[in-house]
Coordinates of C-alpha atoms in Angstrom, one line a residue:
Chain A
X1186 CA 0.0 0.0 0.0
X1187 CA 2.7 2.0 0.7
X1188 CA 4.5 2.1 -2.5
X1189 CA 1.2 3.2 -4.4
X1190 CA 1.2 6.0 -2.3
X1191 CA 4.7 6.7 -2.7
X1192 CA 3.8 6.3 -6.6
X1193 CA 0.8 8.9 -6.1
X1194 CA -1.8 6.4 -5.9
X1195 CA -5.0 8.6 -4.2
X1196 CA -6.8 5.6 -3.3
X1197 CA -4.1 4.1 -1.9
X1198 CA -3.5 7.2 0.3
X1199 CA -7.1 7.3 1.1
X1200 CA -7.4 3.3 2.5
X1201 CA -3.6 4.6 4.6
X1202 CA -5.7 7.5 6.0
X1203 CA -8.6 5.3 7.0
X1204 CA -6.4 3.3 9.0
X1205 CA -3.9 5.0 10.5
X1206 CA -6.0 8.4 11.3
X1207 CA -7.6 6.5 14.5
X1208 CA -4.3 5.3 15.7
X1209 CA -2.3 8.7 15.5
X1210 CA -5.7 10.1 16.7
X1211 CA -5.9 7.3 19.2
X1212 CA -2.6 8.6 21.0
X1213 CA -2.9 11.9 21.1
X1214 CA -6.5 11.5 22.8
X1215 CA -4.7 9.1 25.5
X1216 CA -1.7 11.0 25.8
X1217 CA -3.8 14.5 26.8
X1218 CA -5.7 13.1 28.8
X1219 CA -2.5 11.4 30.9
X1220 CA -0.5 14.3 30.5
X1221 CA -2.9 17.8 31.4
X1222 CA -1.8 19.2 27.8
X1223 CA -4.8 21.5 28.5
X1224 CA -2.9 23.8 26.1
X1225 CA -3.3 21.3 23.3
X1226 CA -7.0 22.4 22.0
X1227 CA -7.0 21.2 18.1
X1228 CA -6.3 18.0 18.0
X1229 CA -7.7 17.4 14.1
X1230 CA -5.1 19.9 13.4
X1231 CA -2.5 18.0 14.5
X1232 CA -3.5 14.6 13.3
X1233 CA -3.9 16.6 9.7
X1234 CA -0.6 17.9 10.0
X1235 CA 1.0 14.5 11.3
X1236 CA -0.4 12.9 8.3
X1237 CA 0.8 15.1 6.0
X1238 CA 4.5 15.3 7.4
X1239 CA 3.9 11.0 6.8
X1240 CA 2.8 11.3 3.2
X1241 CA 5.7 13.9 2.5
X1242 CA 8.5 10.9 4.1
X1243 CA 7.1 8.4 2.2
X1244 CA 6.6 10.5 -1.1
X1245 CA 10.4 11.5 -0.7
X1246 CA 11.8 8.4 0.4
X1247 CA 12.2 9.2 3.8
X1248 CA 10.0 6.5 5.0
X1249 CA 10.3 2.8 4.2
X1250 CA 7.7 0.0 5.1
X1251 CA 9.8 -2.4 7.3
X1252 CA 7.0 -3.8 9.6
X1253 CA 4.0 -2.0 11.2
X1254 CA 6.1 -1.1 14.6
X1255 CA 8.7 0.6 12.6
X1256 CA 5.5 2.6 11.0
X1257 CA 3.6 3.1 14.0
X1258 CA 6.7 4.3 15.8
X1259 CA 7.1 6.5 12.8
X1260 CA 4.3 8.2 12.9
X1261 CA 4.6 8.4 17.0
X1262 CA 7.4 10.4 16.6
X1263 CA 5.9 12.7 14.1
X1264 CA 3.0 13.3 16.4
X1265 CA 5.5 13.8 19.2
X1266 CA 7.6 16.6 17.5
X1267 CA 4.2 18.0 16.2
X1268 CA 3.0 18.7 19.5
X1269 CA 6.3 19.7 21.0
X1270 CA 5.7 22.9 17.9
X1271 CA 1.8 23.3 19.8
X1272 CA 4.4 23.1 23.1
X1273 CA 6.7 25.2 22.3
X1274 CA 4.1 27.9 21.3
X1275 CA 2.3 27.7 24.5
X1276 CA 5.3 28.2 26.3
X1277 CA 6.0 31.5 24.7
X1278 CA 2.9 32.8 26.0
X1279 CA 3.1 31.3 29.7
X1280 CA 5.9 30.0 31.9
X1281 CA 7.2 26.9 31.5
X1282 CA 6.0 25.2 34.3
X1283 CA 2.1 26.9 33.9
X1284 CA 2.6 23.6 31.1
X1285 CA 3.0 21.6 34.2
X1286 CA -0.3 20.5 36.2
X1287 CA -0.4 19.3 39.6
X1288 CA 1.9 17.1 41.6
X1289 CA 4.1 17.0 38.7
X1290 CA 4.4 21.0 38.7
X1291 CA 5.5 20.9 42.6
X1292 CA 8.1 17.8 41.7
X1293 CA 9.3 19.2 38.4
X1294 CA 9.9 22.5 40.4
X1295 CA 11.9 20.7 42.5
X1296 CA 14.0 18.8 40.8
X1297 CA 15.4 22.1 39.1
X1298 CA 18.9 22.0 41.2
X1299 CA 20.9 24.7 40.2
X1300 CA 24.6 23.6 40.6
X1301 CA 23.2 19.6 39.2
X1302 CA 21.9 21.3 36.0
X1303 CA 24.6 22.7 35.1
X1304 CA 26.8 20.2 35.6
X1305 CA 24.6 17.8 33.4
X1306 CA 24.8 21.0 30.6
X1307 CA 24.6 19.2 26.8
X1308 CA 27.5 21.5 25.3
X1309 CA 26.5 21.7 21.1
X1310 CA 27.7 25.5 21.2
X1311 CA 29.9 25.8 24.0
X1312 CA 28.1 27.7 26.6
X1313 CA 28.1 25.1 29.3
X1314 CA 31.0 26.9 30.8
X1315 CA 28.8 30.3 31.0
X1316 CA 25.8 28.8 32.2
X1317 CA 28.1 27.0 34.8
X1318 CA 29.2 30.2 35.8
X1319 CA 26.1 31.7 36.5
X1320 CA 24.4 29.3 37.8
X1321 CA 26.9 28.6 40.7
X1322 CA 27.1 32.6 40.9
X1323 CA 23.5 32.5 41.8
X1324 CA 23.9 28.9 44.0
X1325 CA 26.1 31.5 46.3
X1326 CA 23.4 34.0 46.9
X1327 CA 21.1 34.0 50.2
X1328 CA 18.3 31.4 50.3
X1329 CA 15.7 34.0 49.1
X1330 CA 17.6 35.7 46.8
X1331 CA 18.5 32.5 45.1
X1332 CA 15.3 31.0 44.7
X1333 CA 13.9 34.1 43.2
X1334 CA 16.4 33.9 40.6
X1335 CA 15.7 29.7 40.7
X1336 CA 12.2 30.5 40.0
X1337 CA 12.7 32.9 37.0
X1338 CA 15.1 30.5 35.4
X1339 CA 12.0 28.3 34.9
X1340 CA 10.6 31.4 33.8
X1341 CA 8.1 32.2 36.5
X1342 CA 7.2 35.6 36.8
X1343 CA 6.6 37.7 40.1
X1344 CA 2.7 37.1 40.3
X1345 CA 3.7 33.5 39.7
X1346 CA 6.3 32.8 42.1
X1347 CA 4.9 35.5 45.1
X1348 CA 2.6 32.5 46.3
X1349 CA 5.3 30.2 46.2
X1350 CA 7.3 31.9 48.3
X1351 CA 4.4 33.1 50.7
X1352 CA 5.1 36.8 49.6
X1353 CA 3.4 39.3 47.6
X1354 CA 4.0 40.4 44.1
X1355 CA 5.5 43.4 45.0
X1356 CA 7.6 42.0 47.7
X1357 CA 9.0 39.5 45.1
X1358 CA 9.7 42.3 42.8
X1359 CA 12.1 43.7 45.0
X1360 CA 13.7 40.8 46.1
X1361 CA 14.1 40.2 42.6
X1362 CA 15.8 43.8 42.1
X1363 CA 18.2 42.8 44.7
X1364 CA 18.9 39.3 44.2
X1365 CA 19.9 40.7 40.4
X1366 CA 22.2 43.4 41.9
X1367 CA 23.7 41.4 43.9
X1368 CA 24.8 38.8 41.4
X1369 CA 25.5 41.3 38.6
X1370 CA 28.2 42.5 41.7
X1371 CA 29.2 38.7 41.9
X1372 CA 29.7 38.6 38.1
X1373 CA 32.1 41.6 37.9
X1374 CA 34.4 40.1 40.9
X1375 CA 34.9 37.2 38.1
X1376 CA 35.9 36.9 33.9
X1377 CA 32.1 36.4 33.3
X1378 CA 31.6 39.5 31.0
X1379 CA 34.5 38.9 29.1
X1380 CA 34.1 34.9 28.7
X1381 CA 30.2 35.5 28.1
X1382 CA 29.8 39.2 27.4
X1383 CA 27.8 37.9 24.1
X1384 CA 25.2 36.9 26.5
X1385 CA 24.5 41.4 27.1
X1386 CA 25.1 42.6 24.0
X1387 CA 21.4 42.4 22.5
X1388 CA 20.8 45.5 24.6
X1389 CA 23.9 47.5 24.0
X1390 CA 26.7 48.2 25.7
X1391 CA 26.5 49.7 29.8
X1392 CA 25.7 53.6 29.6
Chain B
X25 CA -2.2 49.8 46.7
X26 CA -3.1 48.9 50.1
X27 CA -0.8 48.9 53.1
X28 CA -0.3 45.4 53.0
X29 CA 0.7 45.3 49.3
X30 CA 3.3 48.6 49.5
X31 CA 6.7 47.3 48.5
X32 CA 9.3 47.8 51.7
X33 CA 12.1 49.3 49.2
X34 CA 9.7 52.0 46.4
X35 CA 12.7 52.5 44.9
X36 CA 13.9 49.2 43.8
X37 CA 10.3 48.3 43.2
X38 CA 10.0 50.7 40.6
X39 CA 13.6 50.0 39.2
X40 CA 12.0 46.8 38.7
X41 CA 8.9 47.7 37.6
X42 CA 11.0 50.2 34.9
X43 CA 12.9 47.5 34.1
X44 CA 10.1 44.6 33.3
X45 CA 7.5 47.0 31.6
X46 CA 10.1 47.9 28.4
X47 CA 9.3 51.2 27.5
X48 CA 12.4 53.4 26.3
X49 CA 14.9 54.6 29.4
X50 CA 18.4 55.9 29.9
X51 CA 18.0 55.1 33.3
X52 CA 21.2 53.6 33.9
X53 CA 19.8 51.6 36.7
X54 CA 17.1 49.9 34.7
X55 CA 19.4 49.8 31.8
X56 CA 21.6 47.3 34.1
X57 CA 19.0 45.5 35.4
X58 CA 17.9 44.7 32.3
X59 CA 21.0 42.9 31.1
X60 CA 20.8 40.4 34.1
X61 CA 17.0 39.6 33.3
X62 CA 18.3 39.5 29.2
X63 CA 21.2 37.4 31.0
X64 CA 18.7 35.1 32.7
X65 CA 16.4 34.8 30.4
X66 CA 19.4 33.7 27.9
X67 CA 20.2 30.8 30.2
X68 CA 16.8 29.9 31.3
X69 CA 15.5 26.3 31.2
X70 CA 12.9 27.1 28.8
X71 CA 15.5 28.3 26.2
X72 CA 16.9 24.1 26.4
X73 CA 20.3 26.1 25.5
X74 CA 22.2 23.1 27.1
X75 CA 19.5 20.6 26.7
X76 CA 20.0 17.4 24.8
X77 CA 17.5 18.1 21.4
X78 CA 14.3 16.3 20.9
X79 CA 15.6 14.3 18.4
X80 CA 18.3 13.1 20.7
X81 CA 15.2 12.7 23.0
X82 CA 13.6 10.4 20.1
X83 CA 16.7 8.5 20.0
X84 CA 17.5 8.3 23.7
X85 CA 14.0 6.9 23.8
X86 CA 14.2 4.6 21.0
X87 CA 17.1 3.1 22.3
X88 CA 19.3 4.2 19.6
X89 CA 22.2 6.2 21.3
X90 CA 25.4 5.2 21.8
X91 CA 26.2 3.9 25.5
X92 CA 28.0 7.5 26.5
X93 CA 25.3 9.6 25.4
X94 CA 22.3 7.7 26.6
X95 CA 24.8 8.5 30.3
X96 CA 24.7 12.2 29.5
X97 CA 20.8 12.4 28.4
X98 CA 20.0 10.2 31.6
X99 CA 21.8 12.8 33.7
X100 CA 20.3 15.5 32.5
X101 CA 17.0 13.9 32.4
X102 CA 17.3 13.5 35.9
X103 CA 17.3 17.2 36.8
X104 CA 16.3 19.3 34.0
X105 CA 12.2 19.7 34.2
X106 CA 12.0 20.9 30.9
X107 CA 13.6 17.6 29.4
X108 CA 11.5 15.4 31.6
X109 CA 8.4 16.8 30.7
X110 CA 9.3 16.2 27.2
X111 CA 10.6 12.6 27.7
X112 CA 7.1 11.9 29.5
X113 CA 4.8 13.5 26.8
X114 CA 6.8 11.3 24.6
X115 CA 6.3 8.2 26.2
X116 CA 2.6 9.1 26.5
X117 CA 2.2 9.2 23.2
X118 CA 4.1 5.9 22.5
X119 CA 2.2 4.1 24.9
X120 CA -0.1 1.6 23.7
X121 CA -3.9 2.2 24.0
X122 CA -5.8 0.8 27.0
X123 CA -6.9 -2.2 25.1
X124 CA -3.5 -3.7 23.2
X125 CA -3.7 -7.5 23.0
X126 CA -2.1 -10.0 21.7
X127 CA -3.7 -13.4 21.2
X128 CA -2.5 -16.9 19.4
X129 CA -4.7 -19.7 18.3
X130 CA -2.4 -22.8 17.9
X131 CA -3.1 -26.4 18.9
X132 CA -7.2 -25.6 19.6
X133 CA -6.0 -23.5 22.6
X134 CA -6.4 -19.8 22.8
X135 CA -2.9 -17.9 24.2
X136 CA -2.6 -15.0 25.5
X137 CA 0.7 -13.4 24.2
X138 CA 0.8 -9.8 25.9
X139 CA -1.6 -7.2 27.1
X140 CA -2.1 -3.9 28.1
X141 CA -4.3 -4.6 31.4
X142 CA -2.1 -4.7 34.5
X143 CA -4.3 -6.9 35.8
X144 CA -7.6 -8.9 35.4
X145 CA -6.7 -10.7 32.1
X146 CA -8.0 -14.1 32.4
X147 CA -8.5 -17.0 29.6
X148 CA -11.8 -18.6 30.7
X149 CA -13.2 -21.5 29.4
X150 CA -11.0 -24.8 28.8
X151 CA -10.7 -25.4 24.9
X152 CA -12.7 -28.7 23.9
X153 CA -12.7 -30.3 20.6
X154 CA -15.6 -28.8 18.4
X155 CA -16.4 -26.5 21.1
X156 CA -15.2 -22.9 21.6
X157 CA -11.6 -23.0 21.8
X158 CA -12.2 -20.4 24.9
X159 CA -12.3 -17.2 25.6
X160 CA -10.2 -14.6 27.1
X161 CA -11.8 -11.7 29.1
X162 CA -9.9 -8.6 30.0
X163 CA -11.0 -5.6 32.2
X164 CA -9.8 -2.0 32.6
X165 CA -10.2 -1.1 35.9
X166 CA -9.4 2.7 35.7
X167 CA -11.8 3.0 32.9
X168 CA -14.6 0.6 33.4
X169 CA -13.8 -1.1 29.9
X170 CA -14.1 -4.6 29.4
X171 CA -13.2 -6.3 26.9
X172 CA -14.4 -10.0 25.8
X173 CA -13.0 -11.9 22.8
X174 CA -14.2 -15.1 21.6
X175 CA -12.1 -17.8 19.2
X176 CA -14.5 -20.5 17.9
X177 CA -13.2 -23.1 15.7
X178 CA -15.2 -24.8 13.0
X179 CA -15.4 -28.0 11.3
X180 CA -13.3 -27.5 8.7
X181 CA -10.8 -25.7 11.2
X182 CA -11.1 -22.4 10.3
X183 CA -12.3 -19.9 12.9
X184 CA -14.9 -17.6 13.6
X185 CA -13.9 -14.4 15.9
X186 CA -16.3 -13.1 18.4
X187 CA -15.7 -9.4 19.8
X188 CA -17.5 -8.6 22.4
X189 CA -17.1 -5.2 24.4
X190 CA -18.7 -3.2 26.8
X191 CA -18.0 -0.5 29.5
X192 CA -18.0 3.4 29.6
X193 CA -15.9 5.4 28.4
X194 CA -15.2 9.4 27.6
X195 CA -18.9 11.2 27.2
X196 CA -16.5 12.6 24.1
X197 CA -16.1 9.7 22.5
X198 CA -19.7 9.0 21.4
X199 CA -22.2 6.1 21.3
X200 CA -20.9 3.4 19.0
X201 CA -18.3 1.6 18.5
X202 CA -16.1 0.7 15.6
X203 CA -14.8 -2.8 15.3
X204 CA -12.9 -3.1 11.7
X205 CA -11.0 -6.9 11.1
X206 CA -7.7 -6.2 9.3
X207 CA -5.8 -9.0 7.8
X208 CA -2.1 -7.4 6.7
X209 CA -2.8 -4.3 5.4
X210 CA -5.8 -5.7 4.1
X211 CA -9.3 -3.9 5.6
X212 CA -11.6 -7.4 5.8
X213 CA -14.7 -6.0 7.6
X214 CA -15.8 -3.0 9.6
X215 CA -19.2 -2.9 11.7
X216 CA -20.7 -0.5 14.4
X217 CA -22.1 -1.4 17.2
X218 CA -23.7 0.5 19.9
X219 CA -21.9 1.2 23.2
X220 CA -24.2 -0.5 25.7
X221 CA -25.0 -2.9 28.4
X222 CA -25.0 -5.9 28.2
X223 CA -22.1 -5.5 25.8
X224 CA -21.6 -4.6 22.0
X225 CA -20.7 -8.0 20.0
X226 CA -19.2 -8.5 16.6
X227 CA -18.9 -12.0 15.0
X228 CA -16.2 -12.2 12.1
X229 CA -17.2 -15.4 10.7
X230 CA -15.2 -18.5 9.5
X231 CA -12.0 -16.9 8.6
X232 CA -9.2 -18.7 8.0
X233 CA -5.3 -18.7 9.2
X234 CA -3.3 -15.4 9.4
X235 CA -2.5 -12.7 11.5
X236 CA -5.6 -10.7 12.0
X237 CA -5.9 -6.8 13.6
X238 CA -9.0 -5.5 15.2
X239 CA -8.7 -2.0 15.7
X240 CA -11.6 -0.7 17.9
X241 CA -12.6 3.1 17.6
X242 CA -14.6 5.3 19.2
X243 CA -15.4 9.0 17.6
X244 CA -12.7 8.2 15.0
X245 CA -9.8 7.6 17.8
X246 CA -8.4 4.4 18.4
X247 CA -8.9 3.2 21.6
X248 CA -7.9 -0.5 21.4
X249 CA -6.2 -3.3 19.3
X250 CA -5.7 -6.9 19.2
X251 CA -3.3 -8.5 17.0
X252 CA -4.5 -12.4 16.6
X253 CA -2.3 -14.9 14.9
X254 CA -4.4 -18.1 14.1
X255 CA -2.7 -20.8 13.7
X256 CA -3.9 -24.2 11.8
X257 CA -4.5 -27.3 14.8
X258 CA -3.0 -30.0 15.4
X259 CA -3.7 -33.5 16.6

């Protein structure tokens, strides 16, 4: 069946719709549910968009029939990077951990570690050794300071993180101001601008 | 802004407050603050800049990395949330529906290969000869599904398959059933049936050797498979 599609067959591509729609459907249904992706709304879209990705590998060759695992995992992973684009999207409007729901937010939230992190840094374009930096340079701050800065590392804004900390907003806005002063004063004692300068220069250079 | 709500230090609150809002300065004092937020922001967890990618996720998940990277995405796994949540959405979606099972008919006897169920799957019925080679009934406890499949054999030893479901189940995913036989790639026979008590049967009559899907779907989703390889008898 596949190689009429990949020859342009419509029928073909039709019966492959017919059976493999439900499945990629299927997952996605189960996988929302299990994993709170409120955020996740059109689910035909993705499904549509999944499908076409699939007819696109097999029409180029990128996709060969070996047996149906090797397909369905195919087309798992399709739907996975699919939704990590609807993930992605919704992170850009919210913090990262507003994605997370429930005990999971509290344990995720926890298991951030500072100092661990970024000693388990993936290096593809070298900035382990800044993020290293920093993130010890903040590790060395006062409790509260630090977990201020913790929390806006998983990009929690003052509203958000005021509860978690039992304070208000405003109160985590200045404990914020200073937690940032204080490192920036850390930061200078060290070769941190000139190893990571790159890291200010979007906003120009100190007036 | 109440009492209780007045920030102890006005000044640094509205440094801050400069500072988040975005609007043109030469402030130098909101200027610098700024760079640390652009600095944190740069680093945050949400940018993944030292995160393994997803497709390293893929492969990590797959199975396909070599021996010292699966170490390093395992690590970071461990304490990066951002990489967790994405390694669980993943494995969400390549878990197997609620209903996955795999069934063999070989020497009149009806085996149960794997399943989905963690529980509760139980082959009832001892195969006679000329009888119902048995049955194997499976429940779902967290979603009230149940799922009963019938192998009968026949005279001239082919089989007929019985499908039986019943349960509840999403409101979203609507009244009926779809039950659709698949030999290969091969779409044999596709009823409806309605989603009620006692319980919803199909009968796929007399069909012969193979490896047989029945993909069962609800509101066009997929919500359960068996794979059943039926094998010829023997004496």
């Amino acid at each position: 069946m596949l190689s009429a599609v990949a020859a342009g067959d419509a029928a073909a591509w039709s019966a492959l719709l017919e059976r493999y729609r439900p499945f990629v459907l299927g997952r996605l249904r189960q996988a929302r549910k299990t994993r709170n992706w409120f955020w996740l709304t059109e689910l035909d879209d993705v499904v549509q968009d999944v499908l076409v990705q699939f007819y696109e590998a097999v029409q180029q060759g990128r996709f060969t029939y070996r047996d149906e695992h090797a397909l369905r995992g195919f087309l798992v992973q399709t739907t996975f990077f699919v939704v990590m684009k609807h993930k992605d999207a919704a992170t850009g409007e919210q913090a990262l951990s507003d994605l997370w729901v429930g005990d999971e937010a509290d344990d995720l939230e926890r298991r951030f570690a500072l100092v661990e992190f970024a000693e388990s840094a993936f290096d593809p374009l070298g900035r382990r050794d800044c993020l290293r930096e920093l993130y010890q340079a903040i590790d060395r701050l006062p409790e509260a300071r630090r977990e201020v800065l913790r929390l806006t590392l998983l990009g929690l804004h003052p509203r958000d993180i005021a509860p978690r900390m039992k304070r208000t907003a405003n109160a985590v806005s200045v404990l914020k101001f200073h937690a940032l002063d204080e490192l920036r004063r850390a930061l200078e004692q060290t070769d941190f601008a000139a190893n990571c300068g790159e890291y200010f220069t979007s906003l120009g250079s100190e007036p | 802004m109440s009492k209780e709500h007045e920030p102890a230090d006005p000044r640094a609150w509205a440094t801050m407050s400069a500072a988040e809002a975005g609007t043109p300065t030469d402030d130098p004092d909101v200027l610098r603050l700024r760079r640390m937020m652009h600095l944190l922001d740069a680093f945050a967890v949400g940018r993944r800049t030292v995160c393994p990618t997803r497709v390293d996720l893929v492969a990590y998940q797959a199975g396909e990395l070599s021996h010292d990277t699966v170490e390093g995405v395992q690590a970071h796994v461990a304490v990066c949330p951002a990489c967790w949540s994405d390694l669980a959405d993943l494995s969400a979606l390549a878990s197997p529906p609620l209903l996955e099972v795999v069934v063999e008919l070989a020497h009149d006897a009806l085996r149960l290969v794997r399943h989905t169920f963690g529980s509760a799957a139980t082959p009832l019925a001892a195969p006679v000869r000329g009888e119902p080679v048995g049955a194997i009934e499976l429940a779902a406890e967290q979603e009230a599904l149940r799922l009963h499949l019938s192998v009968d054999t026949a005279a001239d030893d082919r089989a007929d398959l019985r499908v039986r479901l019943n349960g509840t189940a999403d409101a979203g995913l609507g009244e009926h059933w779809r039950i659709s036989l698949y030999r290969g790639d091969h779409l044999l026979e596709s009823r409806q049936i309605p989603r009620q008590e006692p319980a919803g049967e199909v009968d796929f009559a007399r069909v012969g050797h193979g490896r047989y899907t029945v993909v069962v779907t609800a509101a066009g989703a997929e919500v359960g498979r068996l794979e059943i390889d039926l094998q010829p008898a023997h004496d």
